[in-house]
Short mmCIF file of C-alpha atoms in Angstrom, two decimals:
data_model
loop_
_atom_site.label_atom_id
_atom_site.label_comp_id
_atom_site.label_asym_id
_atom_site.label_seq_id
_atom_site.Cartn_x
_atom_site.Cartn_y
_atom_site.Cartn_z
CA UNK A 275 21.38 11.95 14.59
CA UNK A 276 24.60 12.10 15.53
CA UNK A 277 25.54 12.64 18.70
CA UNK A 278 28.66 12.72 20.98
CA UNK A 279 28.20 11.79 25.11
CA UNK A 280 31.00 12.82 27.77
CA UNK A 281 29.93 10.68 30.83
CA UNK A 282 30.78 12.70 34.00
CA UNK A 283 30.53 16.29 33.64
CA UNK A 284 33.61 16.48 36.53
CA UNK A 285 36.69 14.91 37.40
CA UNK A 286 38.40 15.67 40.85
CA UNK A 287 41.80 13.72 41.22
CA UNK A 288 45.22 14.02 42.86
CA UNK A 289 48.51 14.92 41.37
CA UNK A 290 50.61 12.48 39.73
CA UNK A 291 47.69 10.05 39.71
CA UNK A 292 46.12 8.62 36.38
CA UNK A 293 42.67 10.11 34.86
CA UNK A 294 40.56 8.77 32.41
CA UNK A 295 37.88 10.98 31.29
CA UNK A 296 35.18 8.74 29.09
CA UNK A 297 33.37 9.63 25.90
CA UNK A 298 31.02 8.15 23.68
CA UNK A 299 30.12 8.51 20.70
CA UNK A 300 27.04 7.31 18.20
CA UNK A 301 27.88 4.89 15.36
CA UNK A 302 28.49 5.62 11.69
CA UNK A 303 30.20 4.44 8.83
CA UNK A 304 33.17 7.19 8.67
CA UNK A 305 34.19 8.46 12.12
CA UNK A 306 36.64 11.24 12.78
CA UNK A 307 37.34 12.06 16.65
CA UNK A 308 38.92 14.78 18.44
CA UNK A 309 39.53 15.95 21.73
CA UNK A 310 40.05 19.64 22.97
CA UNK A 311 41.56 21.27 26.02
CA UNK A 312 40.28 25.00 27.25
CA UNK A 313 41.35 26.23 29.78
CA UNK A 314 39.98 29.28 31.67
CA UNK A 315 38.50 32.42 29.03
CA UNK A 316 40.28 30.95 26.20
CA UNK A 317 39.79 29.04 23.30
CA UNK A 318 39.66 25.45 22.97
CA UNK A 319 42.94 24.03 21.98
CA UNK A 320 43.29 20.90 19.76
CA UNK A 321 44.64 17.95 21.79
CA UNK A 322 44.54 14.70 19.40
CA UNK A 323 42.78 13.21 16.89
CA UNK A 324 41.76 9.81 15.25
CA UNK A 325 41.18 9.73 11.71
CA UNK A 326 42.33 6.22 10.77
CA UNK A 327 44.85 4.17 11.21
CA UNK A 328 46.38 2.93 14.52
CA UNK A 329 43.22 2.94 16.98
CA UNK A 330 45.76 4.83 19.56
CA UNK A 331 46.99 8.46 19.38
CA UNK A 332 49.13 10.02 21.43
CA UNK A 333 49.29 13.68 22.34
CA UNK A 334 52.70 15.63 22.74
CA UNK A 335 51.76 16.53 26.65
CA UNK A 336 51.47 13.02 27.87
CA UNK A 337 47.87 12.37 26.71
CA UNK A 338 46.59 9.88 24.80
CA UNK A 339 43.10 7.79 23.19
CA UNK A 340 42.00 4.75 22.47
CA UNK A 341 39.13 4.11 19.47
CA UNK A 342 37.51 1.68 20.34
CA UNK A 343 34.86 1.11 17.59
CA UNK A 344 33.23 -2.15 19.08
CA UNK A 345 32.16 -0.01 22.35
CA UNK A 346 32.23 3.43 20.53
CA UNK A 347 34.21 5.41 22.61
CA UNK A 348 37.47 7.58 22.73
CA UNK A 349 38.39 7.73 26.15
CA UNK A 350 40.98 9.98 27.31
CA UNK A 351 43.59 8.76 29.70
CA UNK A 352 46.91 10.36 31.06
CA UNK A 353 49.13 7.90 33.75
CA UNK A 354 50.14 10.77 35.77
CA UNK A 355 48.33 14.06 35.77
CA UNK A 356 49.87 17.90 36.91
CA UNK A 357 48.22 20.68 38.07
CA UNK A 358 48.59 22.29 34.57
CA UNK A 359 46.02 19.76 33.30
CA UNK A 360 43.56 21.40 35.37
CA UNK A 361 40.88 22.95 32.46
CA UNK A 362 37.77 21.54 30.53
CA UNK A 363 38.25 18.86 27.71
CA UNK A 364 35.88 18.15 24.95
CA UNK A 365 35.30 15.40 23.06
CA UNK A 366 33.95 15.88 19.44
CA UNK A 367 33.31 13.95 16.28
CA UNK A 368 33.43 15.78 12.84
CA UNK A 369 30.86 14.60 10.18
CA UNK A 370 30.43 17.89 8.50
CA UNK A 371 29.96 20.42 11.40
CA UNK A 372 32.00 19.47 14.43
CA UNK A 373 29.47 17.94 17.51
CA UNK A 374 31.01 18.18 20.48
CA UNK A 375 30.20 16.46 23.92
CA UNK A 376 29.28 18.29 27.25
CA UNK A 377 32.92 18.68 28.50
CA UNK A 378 34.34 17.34 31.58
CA UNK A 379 36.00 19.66 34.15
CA UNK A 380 39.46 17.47 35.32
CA UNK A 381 40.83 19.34 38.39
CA UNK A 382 43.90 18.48 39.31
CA UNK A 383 44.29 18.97 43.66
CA UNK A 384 47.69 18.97 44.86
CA UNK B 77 51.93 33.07 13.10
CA UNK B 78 48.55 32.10 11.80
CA UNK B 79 45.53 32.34 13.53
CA UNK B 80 42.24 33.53 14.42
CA UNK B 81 41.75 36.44 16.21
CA UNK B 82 38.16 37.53 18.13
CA UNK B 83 37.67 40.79 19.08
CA UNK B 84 36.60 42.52 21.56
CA UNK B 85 37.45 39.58 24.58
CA UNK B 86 35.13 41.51 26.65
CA UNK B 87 31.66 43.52 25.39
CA UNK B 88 28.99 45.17 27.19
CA UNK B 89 25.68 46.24 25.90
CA UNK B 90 22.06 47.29 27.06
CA UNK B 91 19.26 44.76 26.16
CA UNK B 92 17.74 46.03 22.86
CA UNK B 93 20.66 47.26 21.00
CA UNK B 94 22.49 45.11 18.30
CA UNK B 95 25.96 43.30 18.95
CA UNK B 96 28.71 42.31 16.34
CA UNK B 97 31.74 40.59 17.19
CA UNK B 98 34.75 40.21 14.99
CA UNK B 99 36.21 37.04 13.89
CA UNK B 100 39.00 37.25 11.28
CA UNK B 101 41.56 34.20 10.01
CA UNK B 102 44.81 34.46 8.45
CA UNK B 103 45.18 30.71 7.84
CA UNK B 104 43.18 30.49 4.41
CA UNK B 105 40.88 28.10 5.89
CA UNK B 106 37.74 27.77 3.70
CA UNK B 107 35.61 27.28 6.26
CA UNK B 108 34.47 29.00 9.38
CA UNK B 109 32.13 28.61 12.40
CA UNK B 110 30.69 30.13 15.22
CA UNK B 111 29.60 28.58 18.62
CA UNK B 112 27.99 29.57 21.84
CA UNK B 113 29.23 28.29 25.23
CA UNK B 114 27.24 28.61 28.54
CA UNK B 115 28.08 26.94 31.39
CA UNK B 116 27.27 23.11 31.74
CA UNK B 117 25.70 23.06 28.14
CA UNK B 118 28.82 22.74 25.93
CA UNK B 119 29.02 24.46 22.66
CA UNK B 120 26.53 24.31 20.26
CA UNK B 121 26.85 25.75 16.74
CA UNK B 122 25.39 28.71 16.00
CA UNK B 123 26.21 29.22 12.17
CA UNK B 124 28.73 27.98 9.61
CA UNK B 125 30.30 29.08 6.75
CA UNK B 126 31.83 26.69 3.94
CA UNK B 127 32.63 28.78 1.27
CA UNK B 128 32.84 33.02 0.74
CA UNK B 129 28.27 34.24 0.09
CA UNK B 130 27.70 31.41 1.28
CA UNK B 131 26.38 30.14 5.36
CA UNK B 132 24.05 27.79 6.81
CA UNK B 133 22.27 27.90 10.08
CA UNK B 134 23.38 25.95 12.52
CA UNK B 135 21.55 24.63 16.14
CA UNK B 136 20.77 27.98 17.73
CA UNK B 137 20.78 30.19 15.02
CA UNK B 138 17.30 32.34 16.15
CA UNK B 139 18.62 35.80 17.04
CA UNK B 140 21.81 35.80 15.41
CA UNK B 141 22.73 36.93 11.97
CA UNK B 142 26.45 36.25 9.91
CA UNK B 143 27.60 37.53 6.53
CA UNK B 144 30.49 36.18 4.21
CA UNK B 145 31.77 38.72 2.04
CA UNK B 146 35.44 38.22 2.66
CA UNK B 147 37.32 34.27 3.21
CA UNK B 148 39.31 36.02 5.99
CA UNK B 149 36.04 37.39 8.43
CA UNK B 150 33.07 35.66 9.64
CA UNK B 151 31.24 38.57 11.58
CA UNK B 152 28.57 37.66 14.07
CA UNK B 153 25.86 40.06 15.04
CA UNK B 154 24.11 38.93 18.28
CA UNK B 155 20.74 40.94 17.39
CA UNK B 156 17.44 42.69 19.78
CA UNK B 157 15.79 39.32 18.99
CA UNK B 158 18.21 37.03 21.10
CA UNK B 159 16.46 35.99 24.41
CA UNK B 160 19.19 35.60 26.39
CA UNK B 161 22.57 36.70 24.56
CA UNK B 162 24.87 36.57 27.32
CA UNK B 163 27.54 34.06 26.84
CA UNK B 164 31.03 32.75 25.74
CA UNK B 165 31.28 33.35 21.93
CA UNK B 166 34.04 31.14 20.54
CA UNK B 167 34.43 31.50 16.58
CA UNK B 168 36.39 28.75 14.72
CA UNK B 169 37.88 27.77 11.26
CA UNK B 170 38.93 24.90 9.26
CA UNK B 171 40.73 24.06 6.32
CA UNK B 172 36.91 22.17 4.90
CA UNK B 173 37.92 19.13 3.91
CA UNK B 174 35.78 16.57 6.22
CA UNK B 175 37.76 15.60 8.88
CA UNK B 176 39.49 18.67 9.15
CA UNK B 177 39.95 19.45 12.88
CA UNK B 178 38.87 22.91 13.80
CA UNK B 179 40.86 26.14 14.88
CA UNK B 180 39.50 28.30 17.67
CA UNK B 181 39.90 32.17 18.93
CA UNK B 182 39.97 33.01 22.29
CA UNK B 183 36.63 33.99 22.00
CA UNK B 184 34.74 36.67 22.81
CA UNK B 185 32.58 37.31 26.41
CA UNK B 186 29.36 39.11 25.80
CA UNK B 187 27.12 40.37 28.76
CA UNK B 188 23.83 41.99 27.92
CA UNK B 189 22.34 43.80 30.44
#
């Protein structure tokens, strides 16, 4: 089945410094990966997406992904976080329904 | 501006009694879903709708029930039968095609006591 893994459930780190948060996802022929930002009570909010083409998307607020298909991840990185970054993120893959990782809490600490 | 709008954001019911919650699109998606959210589990997919009559169960679909009558609204009732229906209720759309991304409400916070 498929499935989609986020690897640490929370991510505590200072402002201004960089942040990767890690997912993994399994193998298939056609892969389309997202990630999505919530933050608190609200809906989640689309951040970026591979589909195809160049294996690294960018997102208008400084974030961006790498797919990696020989390791299959999409890891989420930013080089210098702020304290508005502080919410969940998901990671998901869309085959059909959309599966979606765990999430991974980023807190951003001044 | 386009959207998807949940309502209420916050509902409050006795155990026993029957729940719906309101999900309604103006973006002429085809599709339309509806997850659960609890606290370290994620979301996981309660039902889905592809096309107007027509929905699928999803992961947790035991004690829930959805109708399609209209491509704008996806209702949700949360019935007597759910165990334990307190939760984060996020519904979501998309335009169907298969790597469409999905568009979420602000969901909808149920507590059953």
């Amino acid at each position: 089945a498929q499935s989609v893994t986020q690897l640490d459930s929370q991510v505590p780190v200072f402002e201004e410094a960089p942040v990767e948060l890690r997912c993994n996802y399994s193998s298939s022929v056609s892969v389309y990966l997202f990630w999505y930002v919530q933050y608190p009570n609200q809906g989640l909010q689309l951040l970026l997406k591979y589909l195809s083409g160049s294996t690294l998307v960018e997102s208008i607020n400084g974030f961006e992904a790498e797919f990696n298909k020989s390791q299959t991840s999409f890891h989420l990185r930013k080089p210098s976080v702020h304290i508005r970054d502080t919410a969940e993120y998901f990671c998901g893959r869309r085959g059909g329904k959309l599966i979606f990782g765990q999430g991974t809490e980023l807190s951003v600490k001044p | 501006d386009g959207g998807i709008t949940q309502s209420p954001k916050y509902l409050f019911r006795k155990e026993g009694q029957n729940v719906t919650l309101s999900c309604e699109q103006n973006l002429n998606h085809d599709a339309m879903y509806w997850y659960r959210q609890d606290p370290g589990q994620g979301l996981r997919l309660i039902y889905y709708s592809q096309i107007v009559n027509d929905f699928q169960k999803g992961d947790i679909a035991e004690g829930y029930s959805v109708s399609r009558e209209k491509k704008e609204s996806f209702p949700l009732t949360v019935t007597s039968a759910q165990k334990n229906p307190t939760a984060f209720y996020l519904c979501a759309s998309s335009a169907g095609q298969y790597n469409s991304p999905l568009h979420f409400g602000n969901g909808t916070r149920l507590t059953v006591t």
